[in-house]
PDB file of C-alpha atoms in Angstrom:
ATOM      1  CA  MET N1241      81.621  79.423  94.624  1.00 44.00           C
ATOM      2  CA  GLU N1242      78.944  77.517  96.410  1.00 50.00           C
ATOM      3  CA  ALA N1243      75.425  77.998  95.549  1.00 51.00           C
ATOM      4  CA  GLY N1244      73.784  80.461  97.910  1.00 55.00           C
ATOM      5  CA  LEU N1245      77.013  82.901  98.667  1.00 57.00           C
ATOM      6  CA  LYS N1246      76.952  86.261  97.250  1.00 65.00           C
ATOM      7  CA  PRO N1247      80.148  87.820  96.206  1.00 70.00           C
ATOM      8  CA  THR N1248      81.077  90.633  98.295  1.00 72.00           C
ATOM      9  CA  LEU N1249      83.897  93.354  97.715  1.00 78.00           C
ATOM     10  CA  VAL N1250      85.530  95.403 100.625  1.00 78.00           C
ATOM     11  CA  SER N1251      88.164  98.469 100.455  1.00 77.00           C
ATOM     12  CA  ARG N1252      89.836  98.599 103.636  1.00 77.00           C
ATOM     13  CA  ALA N1253      92.329 101.464 104.623  1.00 77.00           C
ATOM     14  CA  VAL N1254      94.034  99.337 107.169  1.00 81.00           C
ATOM     15  CA  ALA N1255      94.974  97.174 104.109  1.00 80.00           C
ATOM     16  CA  LYS N1256      97.035  99.898 103.073  1.00 81.00           C
ATOM     17  CA  PRO N1257     100.672 100.160 103.901  1.00 85.00           C
ATOM     18  CA  GLY N1258     100.162 103.874 104.288  1.00 85.00           C
ATOM     19  CA  TRP N1259      97.666 103.245 107.249  1.00 88.00           C
ATOM     20  CA  TRP N1260     100.449 101.127 109.044  1.00 91.00           C
ATOM     21  CA  ILE N1261     103.447 103.666 108.238  1.00 92.00           C
ATOM     22  CA  PHE N1262     101.119 106.790 109.406  1.00 91.00           C
ATOM     23  CA  GLY N1263     100.791 104.907 113.003  1.00 90.00           C
ATOM     24  CA  ALA N1264     104.378 103.678 113.267  1.00 93.00           C
ATOM     25  CA  ALA N1265     105.130 107.553 112.399  1.00 93.00           C
ATOM     26  CA  MET N1266     103.183 108.745 115.263  1.00 91.00           C
ATOM     27  CA  PHE N1267     104.219 106.544 117.570  1.00 91.00           C
ATOM     28  CA  ALA N1268     108.105 107.072 116.848  1.00 92.00           C
ATOM     29  CA  ALA N1269     107.093 111.123 117.238  1.00 91.00           C
ATOM     30  CA  ALA N1270     105.525 110.433 120.788  1.00 88.00           C
ATOM     31  CA  TRP N1271     108.750 108.713 121.558  1.00 89.00           C
ATOM     32  CA  TRP N1272     110.672 111.422 120.081  1.00 87.00           C
ATOM     33  CA  GLY N1273     108.833 113.982 122.358  1.00 80.00           C
ATOM     34  CA  GLN N1274     109.533 112.592 125.348  1.00 77.00           C
ATOM     35  CA  PRO N1275     112.182 115.273 126.474  1.00 76.00           C
ATOM     36  CA  LEU N1276     109.879 117.764 126.213  1.00 71.00           C
ATOM     37  CA  VAL N1277     107.697 116.545 129.091  1.00 70.00           C
ATOM     38  CA  ASP N1278     110.989 115.406 131.329  1.00 71.00           C
ATOM     39  CA  SER N1279     112.827 118.629 131.141  1.00 68.00           C
ATOM     40  CA  ALA N1280     113.190 120.704 133.977  1.00 72.00           C
ATOM     41  CA  HIS N1281     112.602 123.946 131.813  1.00 68.00           C
ATOM     42  CA  PHE N1282     108.684 125.342 131.732  1.00 64.00           C
ATOM     43  CA  GLU N1283     109.004 126.405 128.215  1.00 66.00           C
ATOM     44  CA  ASN N1284     109.603 122.610 127.066  1.00 64.00           C
ATOM     45  CA  HIS N1285     106.408 121.520 129.077  1.00 67.00           C
ATOM     46  CA  PHE N1286     104.420 123.878 127.031  1.00 71.00           C
ATOM     47  CA  PHE N1287     106.098 122.546 123.623  1.00 78.00           C
ATOM     48  CA  GLY N1288     105.250 119.346 125.003  1.00 76.00           C
ATOM     49  CA  VAL N1289     101.408 119.605 125.672  1.00 79.00           C
ATOM     50  CA  PHE N1290     101.189 121.000 121.923  1.00 82.00           C
ATOM     51  CA  TRP N1291     103.242 118.252 120.750  1.00 86.00           C
ATOM     52  CA  TYR N1292     101.560 115.652 122.391  1.00 86.00           C
ATOM     53  CA  SER N1293      98.347 117.129 121.248  1.00 89.00           C
ATOM     54  CA  MET N1294      98.936 117.005 117.928  1.00 90.00           C
ATOM     55  CA  ILE N1295     100.089 113.561 118.110  1.00 91.00           C
ATOM     56  CA  VAL N1296      96.733 112.596 119.936  1.00 91.00           C
ATOM     57  CA  LEU N1297      94.983 114.275 117.350  1.00 92.00           C
ATOM     58  CA  GLY N1298      96.811 112.573 114.433  1.00 91.00           C
ATOM     59  CA  LEU N1299      96.243 108.995 116.574  1.00 91.00           C
ATOM     60  CA  MET N1300      92.381 109.848 116.687  1.00 91.00           C
ATOM     61  CA  PHE N1301      91.947 110.034 113.063  1.00 88.00           C
ATOM     62  CA  TRP N1302      94.304 106.936 112.235  1.00 91.00           C
ATOM     63  CA  ALA N1303      92.699 104.913 114.984  1.00 91.00           C
ATOM     64  CA  LEU N1304      89.200 105.308 113.217  1.00 91.00           C
ATOM     65  CA  PRO N1305      89.577 103.852 109.532  1.00 89.00           C
ATOM     66  CA  SER N1306      86.786 103.363 107.208  1.00 86.00           C
ATOM     67  CA  GLU N1307      85.852 100.628 104.837  1.00 88.00           C
ATOM     68  CA  GLN N1308      83.873  99.803 102.197  1.00 86.00           C
ATOM     69  CA  PHE N1309      81.542  96.997 101.695  1.00 84.00           C
ATOM     70  CA  THR N1310      79.186  95.794  99.170  1.00 87.00           C
ATOM     71  CA  ASP N1311      77.042  92.553  98.158  1.00 85.00           C
ATOM     72  CA  GLY N1312      75.548  93.579  95.142  1.00 80.00           C
ATOM     73  CA  SER N1313      72.813  95.020  96.647  1.00 83.00           C
ATOM     74  CA  ILE N1314      73.923  97.662  99.235  1.00 86.00           C
ATOM     75  CA  LEU N1315      76.975  99.647  99.519  1.00 87.00           C
ATOM     76  CA  GLU N1316      77.799 100.041 103.449  1.00 87.00           C
ATOM     77  CA  ARG N1317      80.335 102.520 104.737  1.00 88.00           C
ATOM     78  CA  ARG N1318      82.128 101.639 107.895  1.00 89.00           C
ATOM     79  CA  THR N1319      83.932 103.588 110.453  1.00 88.00           C
ATOM     80  CA  MET N1320      86.426 100.896 112.607  1.00 88.00           C
ATOM     81  CA  LEU N1321      88.299 101.195 115.743  1.00 91.00           C
ATOM     82  CA  LEU N1322      91.705 100.256 114.540  1.00 87.00           C
ATOM     83  CA  GLY N1323      90.062  98.186 111.670  1.00 81.00           C
ATOM     84  CA  LEU N1324      88.289  95.592 114.092  1.00 85.00           C
ATOM     85  CA  LEU N1325      85.258  97.133 115.639  1.00 88.00           C
ATOM     86  CA  PRO N1326      82.516  99.138 113.963  1.00 87.00           C
ATOM     87  CA  LEU N1327      81.592 102.369 115.512  1.00 90.00           C
ATOM     88  CA  TRP N1328      79.328 103.679 112.896  1.00 90.00           C
ATOM     89  CA  ARG N1329      77.811 102.355 109.502  1.00 90.00           C
ATOM     90  CA  LYS N1330      75.866 104.205 106.588  1.00 89.00           C
ATOM     91  CA  ARG N1331      73.923 102.071 104.155  1.00 90.00           C
ATOM     92  CA  GLU N1332      72.914 102.829 100.564  1.00 87.00           C
ATOM     93  CA  ALA N1333      71.354 100.782  98.152  1.00 87.00           C
ATOM     94  CA  ILE N1334      73.044 100.013  94.778  1.00 87.00           C
ATOM     95  CA  SER N1335      69.601 100.600  92.916  1.00 85.00           C
ATOM     96  CA  GLY N1336      69.758 104.505  93.226  1.00 83.00           C
ATOM     97  CA  PHE N1337      73.263 104.288  91.535  1.00 86.00           C
ATOM     98  CA  GLU N1338      73.634 104.260  87.561  1.00 86.00           C
ATOM     99  CA  ARG N1339      77.440 103.374  87.044  1.00 87.00           C
ATOM    100  CA  VAL N1340      80.784 102.465  88.389  1.00 87.00           C
ATOM    101  CA  GLU N1341      83.319 105.310  87.560  1.00 88.00           C
ATOM    102  CA  LEU N1342      87.088 105.934  87.752  1.00 87.00           C
ATOM    103  CA  THR N1343      87.999 109.375  88.072  1.00 83.00           C
ATOM    104  CA  GLN N1344      91.748 111.159  88.303  1.00 82.00           C
ATOM    105  CA  GLU N1345      91.989 113.937  90.091  1.00 78.00           C
ATOM    106  CA  PRO N1346      95.298 116.124  90.104  1.00 73.00           C
ATOM    107  CA  ASN N1347      97.108 116.026  93.407  1.00 71.00           C
ATOM    108  CA  VAL N1348      99.435 119.535  94.321  1.00 70.00           C
ATOM    109  CA  PHE N1349     101.804 116.926  95.883  1.00 71.00           C
ATOM    110  CA  GLY N1350     102.936 113.953  94.730  1.00 65.00           C
ATOM    111  CA  LYS N1351     101.099 111.405  92.229  1.00 71.00           C
ATOM    112  CA  ASP N1352      97.522 111.910  91.514  1.00 82.00           C
ATOM    113  CA  SER N1353      94.514 110.227  92.715  1.00 83.00           C
ATOM    114  CA  VAL N1354      92.448 108.017  91.191  1.00 86.00           C
ATOM    115  CA  TRP N1355      88.797 107.456  92.908  1.00 86.00           C
ATOM    116  CA  LEU N1356      86.524 104.435  92.246  1.00 88.00           C
ATOM    117  CA  SER N1357      83.166 105.869  92.745  1.00 87.00           C
ATOM    118  CA  LEU N1358      79.048 104.491  92.085  1.00 86.00           C
ATOM    119  CA  ILE N1359      77.625 107.641  90.384  1.00 85.00           C
ATOM    120  CA  SER N1360      73.845 108.779  89.904  1.00 83.00           C
ATOM    121  CA  SER N1361      73.441 111.610  87.819  1.00 78.00           C
ATOM    122  CA  GLU N1362      70.744 113.602  86.514  1.00 79.00           C
ATOM    123  CA  ASP N1363      70.084 115.235  82.847  1.00 75.00           C
ATOM    124  CA  GLY N1364      74.163 114.734  82.490  1.00 73.00           C
ATOM    125  CA  GLU N1365      75.207 116.118  86.005  1.00 73.00           C
ATOM    126  CA  THR N1366      76.140 114.118  88.853  1.00 70.00           C
ATOM    127  CA  THR N1367      73.732 114.241  91.732  1.00 76.00           C
ATOM    128  CA  ARG N1368      74.839 111.647  93.935  1.00 84.00           C
ATOM    129  CA  ARG N1369      78.556 109.737  94.537  1.00 83.00           C
ATOM    130  CA  PHE N1370      79.216 106.842  96.800  1.00 86.00           C
ATOM    131  CA  VAL N1371      83.562 106.653  96.608  1.00 84.00           C
ATOM    132  CA  PHE N1372      84.334 103.135  97.053  1.00 87.00           C
ATOM    133  CA  ALA N1373      88.196 103.477  96.926  1.00 86.00           C
ATOM    134  CA  TYR N1374      90.911 105.478  95.860  1.00 84.00           C
ATOM    135  CA  PHE N1375      94.607 104.488  94.530  1.00 85.00           C
ATOM    136  CA  PRO N1376      97.825 106.518  93.513  1.00 84.00           C
ATOM    137  CA  ALA N1377      97.604 107.158  89.760  1.00 82.00           C
ATOM    138  CA  SER N1378     100.919 105.115  88.905  1.00 83.00           C
ATOM    139  CA  GLN N1379     100.640 102.399  86.578  1.00 86.00           C
ATOM    140  CA  ARG N1380     100.147  99.726  89.571  1.00 88.00           C
ATOM    141  CA  GLY N1381      97.549 101.954  91.167  1.00 84.00           C
ATOM    142  CA  ILE N1382      95.788 102.144  87.975  1.00 85.00           C
ATOM    143  CA  ALA N1383      95.622  98.865  86.962  1.00 88.00           C
ATOM    144  CA  LYS N1384      94.766  98.060  90.611  1.00 88.00           C
ATOM    145  CA  ALA N1385      91.689 100.756  90.378  1.00 87.00           C
ATOM    146  CA  GLN N1386      90.727  99.291  86.958  1.00 88.00           C
ATOM    147  CA  GLN N1387      90.354  95.728  88.291  1.00 88.00           C
ATOM    148  CA  MET N1388      88.530  96.891  91.460  1.00 88.00           C
ATOM    149  CA  ALA N1389      86.091  99.156  89.326  1.00 89.00           C
ATOM    150  CA  GLY N1390      85.212  95.627  86.860  1.00 88.00           C
ATOM    151  CA  ASP N1391      84.895  93.768  89.940  1.00 87.00           C
ATOM    152  CA  LEU N1392      82.674  96.136  91.305  1.00 87.00           C
ATOM    153  CA  SER N1393      80.607  96.595  88.347  1.00 87.00           C
ATOM    154  CA  GLN N1394      80.212  92.538  87.950  1.00 87.00           C
ATOM    155  CA  ILE N1395      79.195  92.319  91.912  1.00 86.00           C
ATOM    156  CA  SER N1396      76.650  95.043  91.406  1.00 84.00           C
ATOM    157  CA  GLY N1397      75.617  94.819  87.735  1.00 82.00           C
ATOM    158  CA  LEU N1398      76.085  98.666  87.059  1.00 85.00           C
ATOM    159  CA  PRO N1399      78.199  99.280  83.905  1.00 85.00           C
ATOM    160  CA  PHE N1400      81.150 100.477  84.153  1.00 84.00           C
ATOM    161  CA  ALA N1401      81.813 103.763  82.536  1.00 75.00           C
ATOM    162  CA  GLN N1402      85.386 105.377  82.257  1.00 63.00           C
ATOM    163  CA  ALA N1403      86.462 108.149  80.053  1.00 50.00           C
ATOM    164  CA  ALA N1404      89.605 107.383  78.710  1.00 39.00           C
ATOM    165  CA  SER N1405      91.190 110.652  78.896  1.00 41.00           C
ATOM    166  CA  GLU N1406      90.943 110.917  82.504  1.00 45.00           C
ATOM    167  CA  VAL N1407      92.967 107.562  83.132  1.00 42.00           C
TER     168      VAL N1407
END
């Protein structure tokens, strides 16, 4: 790495296959609902309005993914329009956190989730948490989470604390 360049770490929702699959499913659902609008029956128009309002709501969430960024001194969460144009930013200093932590959380459906967070605590109680990324709790997901946690720890200078029983 050249002198003067700071290492950075970015976690982007648009880099995950699930974001692309959800978008494709929303567009397929919109195409599939066309007969509701083109129908001559009034009842179908009512269901068509409901169908397309739900699709629009889903596309609004899909079109505004978030990404997290750090250069070792600041943490930044950005809400992006289609992953390209930043619309909203929230910045926090890394100095306000004490450690990098992986936490596994059980899900009701599907695999558990592994959350990569920066933690600030007081008297053993967590007072602030900045979630940097999440992964499915598969072998590959846990390996990616541990790799990113190590990178985040190295870039931020914060220790990586991981409870062996959780992950």
